[in-house]
PDB file of C-alpha atoms in Angstrom:
ATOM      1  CA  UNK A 921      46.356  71.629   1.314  1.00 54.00           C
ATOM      2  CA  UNK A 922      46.793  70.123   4.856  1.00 76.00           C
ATOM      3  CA  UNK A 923      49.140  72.787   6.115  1.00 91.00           C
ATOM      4  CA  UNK A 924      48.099  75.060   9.488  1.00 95.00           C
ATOM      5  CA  UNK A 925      45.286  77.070   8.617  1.00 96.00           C
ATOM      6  CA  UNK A 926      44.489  80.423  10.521  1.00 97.00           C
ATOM      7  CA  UNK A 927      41.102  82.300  10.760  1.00 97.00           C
ATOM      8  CA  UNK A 928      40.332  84.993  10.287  1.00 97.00           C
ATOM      9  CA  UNK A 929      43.181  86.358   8.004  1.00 96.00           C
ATOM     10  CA  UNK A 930      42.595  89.966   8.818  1.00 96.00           C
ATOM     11  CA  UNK A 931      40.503  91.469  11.674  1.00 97.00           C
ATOM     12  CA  UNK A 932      39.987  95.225  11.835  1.00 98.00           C
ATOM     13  CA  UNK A 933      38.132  96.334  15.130  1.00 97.00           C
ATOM     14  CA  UNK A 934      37.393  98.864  17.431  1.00 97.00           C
ATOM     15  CA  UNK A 935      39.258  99.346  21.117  1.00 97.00           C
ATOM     16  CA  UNK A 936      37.433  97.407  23.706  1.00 97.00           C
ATOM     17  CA  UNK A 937      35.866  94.382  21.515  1.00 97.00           C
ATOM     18  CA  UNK A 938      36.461  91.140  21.757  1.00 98.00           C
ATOM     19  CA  UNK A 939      37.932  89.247  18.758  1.00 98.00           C
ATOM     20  CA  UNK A 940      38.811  85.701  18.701  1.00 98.00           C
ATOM     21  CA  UNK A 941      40.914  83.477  16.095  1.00 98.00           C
ATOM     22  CA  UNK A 942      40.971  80.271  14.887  1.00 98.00           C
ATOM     23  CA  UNK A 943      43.731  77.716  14.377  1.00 98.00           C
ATOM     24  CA  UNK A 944      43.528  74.162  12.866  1.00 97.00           C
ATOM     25  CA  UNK A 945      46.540  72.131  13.086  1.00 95.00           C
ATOM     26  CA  UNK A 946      48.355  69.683  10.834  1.00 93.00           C
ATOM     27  CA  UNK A 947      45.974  66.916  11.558  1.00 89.00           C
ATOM     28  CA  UNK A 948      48.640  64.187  13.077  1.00 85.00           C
ATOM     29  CA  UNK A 949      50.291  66.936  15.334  1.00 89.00           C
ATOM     30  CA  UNK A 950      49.577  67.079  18.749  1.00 89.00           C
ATOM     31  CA  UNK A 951      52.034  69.993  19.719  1.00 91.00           C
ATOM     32  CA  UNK A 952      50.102  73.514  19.208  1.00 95.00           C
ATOM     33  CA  UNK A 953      51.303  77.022  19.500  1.00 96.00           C
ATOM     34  CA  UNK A 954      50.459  80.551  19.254  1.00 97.00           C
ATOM     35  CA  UNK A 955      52.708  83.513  18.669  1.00 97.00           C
ATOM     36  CA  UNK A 956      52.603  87.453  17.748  1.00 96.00           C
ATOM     37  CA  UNK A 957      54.379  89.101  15.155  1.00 94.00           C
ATOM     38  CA  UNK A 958      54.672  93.333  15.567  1.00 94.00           C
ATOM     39  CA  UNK A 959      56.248  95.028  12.723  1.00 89.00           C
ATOM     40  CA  UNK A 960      59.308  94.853  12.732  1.00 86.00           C
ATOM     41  CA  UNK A 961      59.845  92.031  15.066  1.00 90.00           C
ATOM     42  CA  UNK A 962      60.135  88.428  15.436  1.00 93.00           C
ATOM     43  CA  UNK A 963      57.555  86.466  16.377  1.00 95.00           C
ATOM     44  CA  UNK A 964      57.189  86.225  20.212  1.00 95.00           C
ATOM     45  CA  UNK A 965      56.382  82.977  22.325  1.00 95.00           C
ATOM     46  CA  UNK A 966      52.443  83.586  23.485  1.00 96.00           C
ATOM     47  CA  UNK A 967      51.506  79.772  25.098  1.00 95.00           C
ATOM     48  CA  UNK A 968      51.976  76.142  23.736  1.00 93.00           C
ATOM     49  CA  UNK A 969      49.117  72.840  24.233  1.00 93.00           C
ATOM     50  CA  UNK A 970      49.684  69.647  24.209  1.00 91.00           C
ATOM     51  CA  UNK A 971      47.008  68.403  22.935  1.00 91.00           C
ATOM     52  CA  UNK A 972      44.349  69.546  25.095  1.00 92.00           C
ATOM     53  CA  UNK A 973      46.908  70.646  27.848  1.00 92.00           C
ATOM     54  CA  UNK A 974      47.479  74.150  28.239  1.00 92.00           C
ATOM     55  CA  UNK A 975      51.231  73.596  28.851  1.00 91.00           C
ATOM     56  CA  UNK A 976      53.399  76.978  28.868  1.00 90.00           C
ATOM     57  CA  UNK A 977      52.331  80.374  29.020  1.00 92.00           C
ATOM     58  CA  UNK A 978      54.135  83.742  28.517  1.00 91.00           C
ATOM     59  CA  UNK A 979      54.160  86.574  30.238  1.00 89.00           C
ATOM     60  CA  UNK A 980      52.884  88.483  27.326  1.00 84.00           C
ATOM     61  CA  UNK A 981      49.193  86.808  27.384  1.00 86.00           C
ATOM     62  CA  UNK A 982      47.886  89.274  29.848  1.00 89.00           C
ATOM     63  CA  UNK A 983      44.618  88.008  31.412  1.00 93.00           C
ATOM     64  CA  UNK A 984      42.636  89.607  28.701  1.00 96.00           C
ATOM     65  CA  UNK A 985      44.267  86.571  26.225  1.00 96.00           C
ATOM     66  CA  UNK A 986      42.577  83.174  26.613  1.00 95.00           C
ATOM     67  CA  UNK A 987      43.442  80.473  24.262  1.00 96.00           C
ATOM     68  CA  UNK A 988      41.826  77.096  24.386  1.00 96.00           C
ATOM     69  CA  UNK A 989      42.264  73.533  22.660  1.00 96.00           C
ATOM     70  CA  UNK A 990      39.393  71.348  23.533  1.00 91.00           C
ATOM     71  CA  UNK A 991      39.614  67.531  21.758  1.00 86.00           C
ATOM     72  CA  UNK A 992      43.231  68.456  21.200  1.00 85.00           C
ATOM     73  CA  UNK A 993      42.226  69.382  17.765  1.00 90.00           C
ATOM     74  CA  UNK A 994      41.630  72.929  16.813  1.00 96.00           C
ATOM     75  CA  UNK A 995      42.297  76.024  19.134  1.00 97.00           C
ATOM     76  CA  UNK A 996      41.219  79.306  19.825  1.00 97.00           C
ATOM     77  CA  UNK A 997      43.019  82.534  20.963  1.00 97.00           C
ATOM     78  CA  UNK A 998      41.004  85.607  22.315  1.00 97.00           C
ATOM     79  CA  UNK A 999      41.814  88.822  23.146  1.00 97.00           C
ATOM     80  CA  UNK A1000      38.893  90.494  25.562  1.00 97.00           C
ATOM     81  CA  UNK A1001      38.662  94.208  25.699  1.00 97.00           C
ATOM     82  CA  UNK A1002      41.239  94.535  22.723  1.00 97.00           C
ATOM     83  CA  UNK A1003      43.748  97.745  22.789  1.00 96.00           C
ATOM     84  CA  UNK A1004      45.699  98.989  20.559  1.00 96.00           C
ATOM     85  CA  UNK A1005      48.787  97.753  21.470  1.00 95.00           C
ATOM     86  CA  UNK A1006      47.141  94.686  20.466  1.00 96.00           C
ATOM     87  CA  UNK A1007      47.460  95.228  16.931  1.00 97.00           C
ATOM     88  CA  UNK A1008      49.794  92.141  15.777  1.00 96.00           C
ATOM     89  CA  UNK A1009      50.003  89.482  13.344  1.00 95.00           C
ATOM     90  CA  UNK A1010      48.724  86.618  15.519  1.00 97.00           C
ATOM     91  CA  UNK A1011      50.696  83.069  14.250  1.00 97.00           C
ATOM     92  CA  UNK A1012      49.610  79.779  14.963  1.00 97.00           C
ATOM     93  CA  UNK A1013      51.817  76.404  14.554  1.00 96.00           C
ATOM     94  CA  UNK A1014      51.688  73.397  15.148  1.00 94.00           C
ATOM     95  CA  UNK A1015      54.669  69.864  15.296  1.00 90.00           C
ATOM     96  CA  UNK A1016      55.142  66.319  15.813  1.00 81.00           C
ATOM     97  CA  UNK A1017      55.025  63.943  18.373  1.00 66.00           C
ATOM     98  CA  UNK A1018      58.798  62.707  18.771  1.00 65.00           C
ATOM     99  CA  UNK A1019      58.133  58.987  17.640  1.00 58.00           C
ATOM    100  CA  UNK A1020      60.474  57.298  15.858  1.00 53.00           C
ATOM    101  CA  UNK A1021      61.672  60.354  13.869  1.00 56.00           C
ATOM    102  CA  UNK A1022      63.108  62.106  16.766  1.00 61.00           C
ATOM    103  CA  UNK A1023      62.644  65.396  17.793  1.00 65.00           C
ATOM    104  CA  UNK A1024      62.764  67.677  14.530  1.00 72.00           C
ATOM    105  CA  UNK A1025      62.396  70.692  16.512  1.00 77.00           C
ATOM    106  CA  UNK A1026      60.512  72.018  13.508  1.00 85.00           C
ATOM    107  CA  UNK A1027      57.451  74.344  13.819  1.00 90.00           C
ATOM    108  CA  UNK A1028      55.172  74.214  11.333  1.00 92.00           C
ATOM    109  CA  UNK A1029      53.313  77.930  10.574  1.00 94.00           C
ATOM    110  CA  UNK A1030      50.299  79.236   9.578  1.00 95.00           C
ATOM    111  CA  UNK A1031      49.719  81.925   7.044  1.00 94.00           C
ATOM    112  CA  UNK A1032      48.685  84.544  10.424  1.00 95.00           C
ATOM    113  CA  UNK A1033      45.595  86.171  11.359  1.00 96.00           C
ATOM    114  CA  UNK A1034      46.256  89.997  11.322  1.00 96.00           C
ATOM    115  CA  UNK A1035      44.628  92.069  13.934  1.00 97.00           C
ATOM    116  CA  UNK A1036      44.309  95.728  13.557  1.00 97.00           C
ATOM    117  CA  UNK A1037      42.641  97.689  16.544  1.00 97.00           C
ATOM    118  CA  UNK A1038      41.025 101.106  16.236  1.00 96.00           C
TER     119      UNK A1038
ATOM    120  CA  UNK B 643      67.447  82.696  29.342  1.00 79.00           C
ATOM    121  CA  UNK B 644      67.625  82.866  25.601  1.00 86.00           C
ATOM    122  CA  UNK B 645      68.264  85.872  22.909  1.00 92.00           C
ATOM    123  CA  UNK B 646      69.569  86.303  19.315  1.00 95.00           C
ATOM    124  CA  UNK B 647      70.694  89.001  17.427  1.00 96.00           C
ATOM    125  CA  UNK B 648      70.237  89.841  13.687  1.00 96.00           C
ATOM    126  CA  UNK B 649      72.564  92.598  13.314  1.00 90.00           C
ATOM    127  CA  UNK B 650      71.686  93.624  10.024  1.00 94.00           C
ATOM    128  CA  UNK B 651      67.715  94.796   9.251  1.00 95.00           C
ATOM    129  CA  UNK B 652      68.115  94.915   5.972  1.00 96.00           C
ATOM    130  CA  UNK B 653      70.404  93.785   3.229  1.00 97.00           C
ATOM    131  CA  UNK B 654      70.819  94.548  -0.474  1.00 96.00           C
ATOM    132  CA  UNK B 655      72.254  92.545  -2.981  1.00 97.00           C
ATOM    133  CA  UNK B 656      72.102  91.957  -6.675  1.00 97.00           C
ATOM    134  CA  UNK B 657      70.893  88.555  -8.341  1.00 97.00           C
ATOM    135  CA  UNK B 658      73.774  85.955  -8.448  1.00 97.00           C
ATOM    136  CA  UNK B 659      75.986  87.767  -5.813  1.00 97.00           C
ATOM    137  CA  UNK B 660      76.569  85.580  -2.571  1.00 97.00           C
ATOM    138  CA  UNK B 661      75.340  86.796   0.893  1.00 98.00           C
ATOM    139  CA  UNK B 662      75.481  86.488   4.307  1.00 97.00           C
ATOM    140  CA  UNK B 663      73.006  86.535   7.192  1.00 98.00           C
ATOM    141  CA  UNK B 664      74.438  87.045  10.628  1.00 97.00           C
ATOM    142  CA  UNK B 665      73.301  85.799  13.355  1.00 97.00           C
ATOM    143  CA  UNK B 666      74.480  85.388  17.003  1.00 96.00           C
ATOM    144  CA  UNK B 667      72.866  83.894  20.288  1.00 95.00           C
ATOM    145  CA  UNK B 668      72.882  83.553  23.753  1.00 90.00           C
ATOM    146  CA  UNK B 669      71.571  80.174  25.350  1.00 82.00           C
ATOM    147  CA  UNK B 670      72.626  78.571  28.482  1.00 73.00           C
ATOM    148  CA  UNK B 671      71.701  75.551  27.700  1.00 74.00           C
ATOM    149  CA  UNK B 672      71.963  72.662  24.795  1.00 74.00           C
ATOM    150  CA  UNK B 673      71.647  74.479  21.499  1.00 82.00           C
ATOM    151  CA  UNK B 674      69.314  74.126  18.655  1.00 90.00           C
ATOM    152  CA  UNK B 675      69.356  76.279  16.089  1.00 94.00           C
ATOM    153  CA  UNK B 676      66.973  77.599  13.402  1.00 95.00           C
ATOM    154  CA  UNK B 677      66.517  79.674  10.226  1.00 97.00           C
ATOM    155  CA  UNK B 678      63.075  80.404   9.005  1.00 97.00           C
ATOM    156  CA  UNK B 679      61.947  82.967   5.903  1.00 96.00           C
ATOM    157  CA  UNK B 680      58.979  84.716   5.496  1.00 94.00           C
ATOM    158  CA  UNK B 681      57.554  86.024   2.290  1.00 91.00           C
ATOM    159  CA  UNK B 682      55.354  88.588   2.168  1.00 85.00           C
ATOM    160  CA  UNK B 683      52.001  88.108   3.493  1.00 79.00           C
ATOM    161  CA  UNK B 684      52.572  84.604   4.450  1.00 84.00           C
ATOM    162  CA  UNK B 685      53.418  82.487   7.021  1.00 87.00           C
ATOM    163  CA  UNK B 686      57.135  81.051   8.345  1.00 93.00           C
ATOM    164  CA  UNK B 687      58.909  78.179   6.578  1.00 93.00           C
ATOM    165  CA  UNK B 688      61.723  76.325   7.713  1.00 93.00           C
ATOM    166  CA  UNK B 689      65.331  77.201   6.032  1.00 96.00           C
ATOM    167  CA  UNK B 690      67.448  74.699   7.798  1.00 95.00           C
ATOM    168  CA  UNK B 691      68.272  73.439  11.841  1.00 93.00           C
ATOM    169  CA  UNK B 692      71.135  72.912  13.933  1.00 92.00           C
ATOM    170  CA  UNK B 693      70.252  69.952  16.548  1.00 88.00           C
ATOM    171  CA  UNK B 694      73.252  68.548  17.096  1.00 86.00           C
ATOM    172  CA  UNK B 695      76.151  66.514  14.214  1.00 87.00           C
ATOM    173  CA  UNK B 696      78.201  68.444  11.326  1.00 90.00           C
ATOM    174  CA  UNK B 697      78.260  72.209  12.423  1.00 91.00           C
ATOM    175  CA  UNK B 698      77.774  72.961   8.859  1.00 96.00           C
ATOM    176  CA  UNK B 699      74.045  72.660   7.630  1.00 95.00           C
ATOM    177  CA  UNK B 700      72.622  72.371   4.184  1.00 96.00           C
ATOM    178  CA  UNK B 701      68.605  73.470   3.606  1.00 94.00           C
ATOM    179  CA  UNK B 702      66.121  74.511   1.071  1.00 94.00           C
ATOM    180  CA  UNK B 703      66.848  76.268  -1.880  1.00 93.00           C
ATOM    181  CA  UNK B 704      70.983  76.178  -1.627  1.00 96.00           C
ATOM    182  CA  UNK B 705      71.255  77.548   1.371  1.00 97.00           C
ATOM    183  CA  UNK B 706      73.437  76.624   4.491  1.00 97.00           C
ATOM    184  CA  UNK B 707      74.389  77.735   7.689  1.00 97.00           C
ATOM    185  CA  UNK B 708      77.429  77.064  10.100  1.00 96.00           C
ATOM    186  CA  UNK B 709      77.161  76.357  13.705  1.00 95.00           C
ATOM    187  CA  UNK B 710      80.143  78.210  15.641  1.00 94.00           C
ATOM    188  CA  UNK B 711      80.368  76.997  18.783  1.00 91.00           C
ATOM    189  CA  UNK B 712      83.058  79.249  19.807  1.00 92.00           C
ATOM    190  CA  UNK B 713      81.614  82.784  18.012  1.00 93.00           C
ATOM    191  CA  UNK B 714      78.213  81.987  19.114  1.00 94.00           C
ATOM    192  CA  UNK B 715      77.369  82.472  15.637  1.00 95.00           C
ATOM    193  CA  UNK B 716      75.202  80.678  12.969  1.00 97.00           C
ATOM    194  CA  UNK B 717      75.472  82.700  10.125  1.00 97.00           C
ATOM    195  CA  UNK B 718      73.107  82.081   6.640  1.00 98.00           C
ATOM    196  CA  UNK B 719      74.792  82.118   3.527  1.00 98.00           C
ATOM    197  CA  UNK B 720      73.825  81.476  -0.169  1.00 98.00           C
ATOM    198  CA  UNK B 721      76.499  81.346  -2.863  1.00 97.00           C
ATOM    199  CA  UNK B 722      74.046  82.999  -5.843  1.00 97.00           C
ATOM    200  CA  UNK B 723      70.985  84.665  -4.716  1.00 97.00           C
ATOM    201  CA  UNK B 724      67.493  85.019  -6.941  1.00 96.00           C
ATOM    202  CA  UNK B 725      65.466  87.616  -7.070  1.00 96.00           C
ATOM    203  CA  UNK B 726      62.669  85.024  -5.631  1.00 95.00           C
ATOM    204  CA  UNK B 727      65.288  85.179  -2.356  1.00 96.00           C
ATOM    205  CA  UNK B 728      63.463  88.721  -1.466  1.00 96.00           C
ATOM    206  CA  UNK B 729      62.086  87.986   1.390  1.00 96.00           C
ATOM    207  CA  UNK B 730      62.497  88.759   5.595  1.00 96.00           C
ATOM    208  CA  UNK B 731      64.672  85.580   7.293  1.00 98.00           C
ATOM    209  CA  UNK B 732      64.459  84.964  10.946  1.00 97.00           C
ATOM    210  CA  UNK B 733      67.325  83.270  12.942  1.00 97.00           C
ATOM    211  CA  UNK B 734      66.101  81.662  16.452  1.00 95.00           C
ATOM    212  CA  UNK B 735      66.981  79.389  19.415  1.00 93.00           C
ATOM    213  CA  UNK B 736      65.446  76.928  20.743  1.00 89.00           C
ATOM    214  CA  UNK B 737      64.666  75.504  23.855  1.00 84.00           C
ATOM    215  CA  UNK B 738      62.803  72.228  24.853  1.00 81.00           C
ATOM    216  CA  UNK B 739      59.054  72.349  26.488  1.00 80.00           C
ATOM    217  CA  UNK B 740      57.488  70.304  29.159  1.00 79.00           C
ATOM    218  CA  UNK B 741      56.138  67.684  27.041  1.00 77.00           C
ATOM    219  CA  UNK B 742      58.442  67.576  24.459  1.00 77.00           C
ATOM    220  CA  UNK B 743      57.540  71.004  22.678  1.00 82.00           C
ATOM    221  CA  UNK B 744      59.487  73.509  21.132  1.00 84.00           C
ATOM    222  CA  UNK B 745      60.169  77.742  22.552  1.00 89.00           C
ATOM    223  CA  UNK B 746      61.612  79.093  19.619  1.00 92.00           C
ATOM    224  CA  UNK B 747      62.892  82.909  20.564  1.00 93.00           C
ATOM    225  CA  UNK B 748      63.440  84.859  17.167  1.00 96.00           C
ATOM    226  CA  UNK B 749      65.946  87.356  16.107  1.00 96.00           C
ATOM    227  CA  UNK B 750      64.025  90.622  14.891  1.00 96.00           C
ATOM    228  CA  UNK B 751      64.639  89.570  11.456  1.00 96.00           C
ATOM    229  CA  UNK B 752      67.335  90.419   8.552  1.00 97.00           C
ATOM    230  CA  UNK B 753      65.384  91.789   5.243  1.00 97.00           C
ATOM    231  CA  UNK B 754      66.984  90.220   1.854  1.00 97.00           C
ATOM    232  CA  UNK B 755      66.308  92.139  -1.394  1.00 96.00           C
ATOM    233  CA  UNK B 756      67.562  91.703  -4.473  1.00 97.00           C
ATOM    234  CA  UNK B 757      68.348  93.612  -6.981  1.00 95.00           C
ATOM    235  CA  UNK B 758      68.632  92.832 -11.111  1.00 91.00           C
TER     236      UNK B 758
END
């Protein structure tokens, strides 16, 4: 399967540890992006890379949140000092340079890494 | 800035009924338009998008959507639903990123069940 893959797929931890997930991409895309998922809501804009670039942030990813992309291949989001309002389902995704398709606007998702905070 | 609304959290219907999904936004800008569903315990896929053309949109598994310009609306309809149709379905809007990238803001979501 060469869909978005997320690691871990469930993280249970205690408040005030660090936890950090993993994202691999499509392989072609460049275009990377992380959002969270509470219950009962929509997903919610966190930051965006292209490729390496660090792009876009939201206002959400409080300076506890780091995510990185180095290569412009695979990226990591972590959460320092973790609280409990943390507790989300973390989504990664990932789309395509605009080439001779056009711009799809599509987002491609990952299956979510679900964090749970003690 | 960008918002939609789902005004419906949940909604029941039996197998082979048709249904609706509402959903209305608020851009101030060029519109694109998305529907994405979510099955339990997985990740988003793509329904069907609005970029620009026919206001009336045709996607996955029968169903469509139609872009009202006018009511702000682009409601998600499916003339016979499946029980395999269970599932939570997220309306969004988009906006374009530095670099070419994609913002989509969500709706909080309309949950389809049905019912035999």
């Amino acid at each position: 399967d060469t869909g978005v893959s997320q690691n871990p797929r469930h993280k249970i931890t205690k408040r005030g540890q660090n936890v950090t997930f993993r994202c691999d991409p499509i392989s072609e895309h460049n275009r990377l992006y992380w959002y969270r998922q509470t219950l009962g809501q929509g997903p919610e804009f966190l930051t965006y890379f292209q490729n390496e670039a660090q792009l876009e942030k939201s206002r959400l990813l409080s300076d506890r949140f780091s995510a990185e992309r180095p290569k412009g291949s695979f990226s990591t989001l972590e959460i320092q000092r973790t609280e409990q309002g943390d507790s989300a389902m973390y989504l990664c995704a990932s789309s395509q340079e605009q080439g001779i398709v056009g711009w799809t606007g599509e987002l491609f998702f990952g299956e979510g890494s679900r964090l749970t905070v003690l | 800035a960008q918002s939609v609304t789902q005004l419906d959290s949940q909604v029941p219907v039996f197998e082979e009924a048709p249904v609706e999904l509402r959903c209305n936004y608020s851009s101030s800008v060029s519109v694109y338009l998305f529907w994405y569903v979510q099955y339990p315990n997985q990740g988003l896929q793509l329904l069907l998008k609005y970029l620009s053309g026919s206001t009336l949109v045709k996607g996955i598994n029968g169903f469509e959507a139609e872009f009202n310009k006018s009511q702000t609306s682009f409601h998600l309809r499916k003339p016979s639903v499946h029980i395999s149709d269970t599932a939570e379905y997220f309306c969004a809007v988009s906006r374009r990123l530095t670099g070419g990238g994609n913002k989509l803001t969500f709706g909080t979501g309309t949950q389809l069940k049905v019912e035999l």
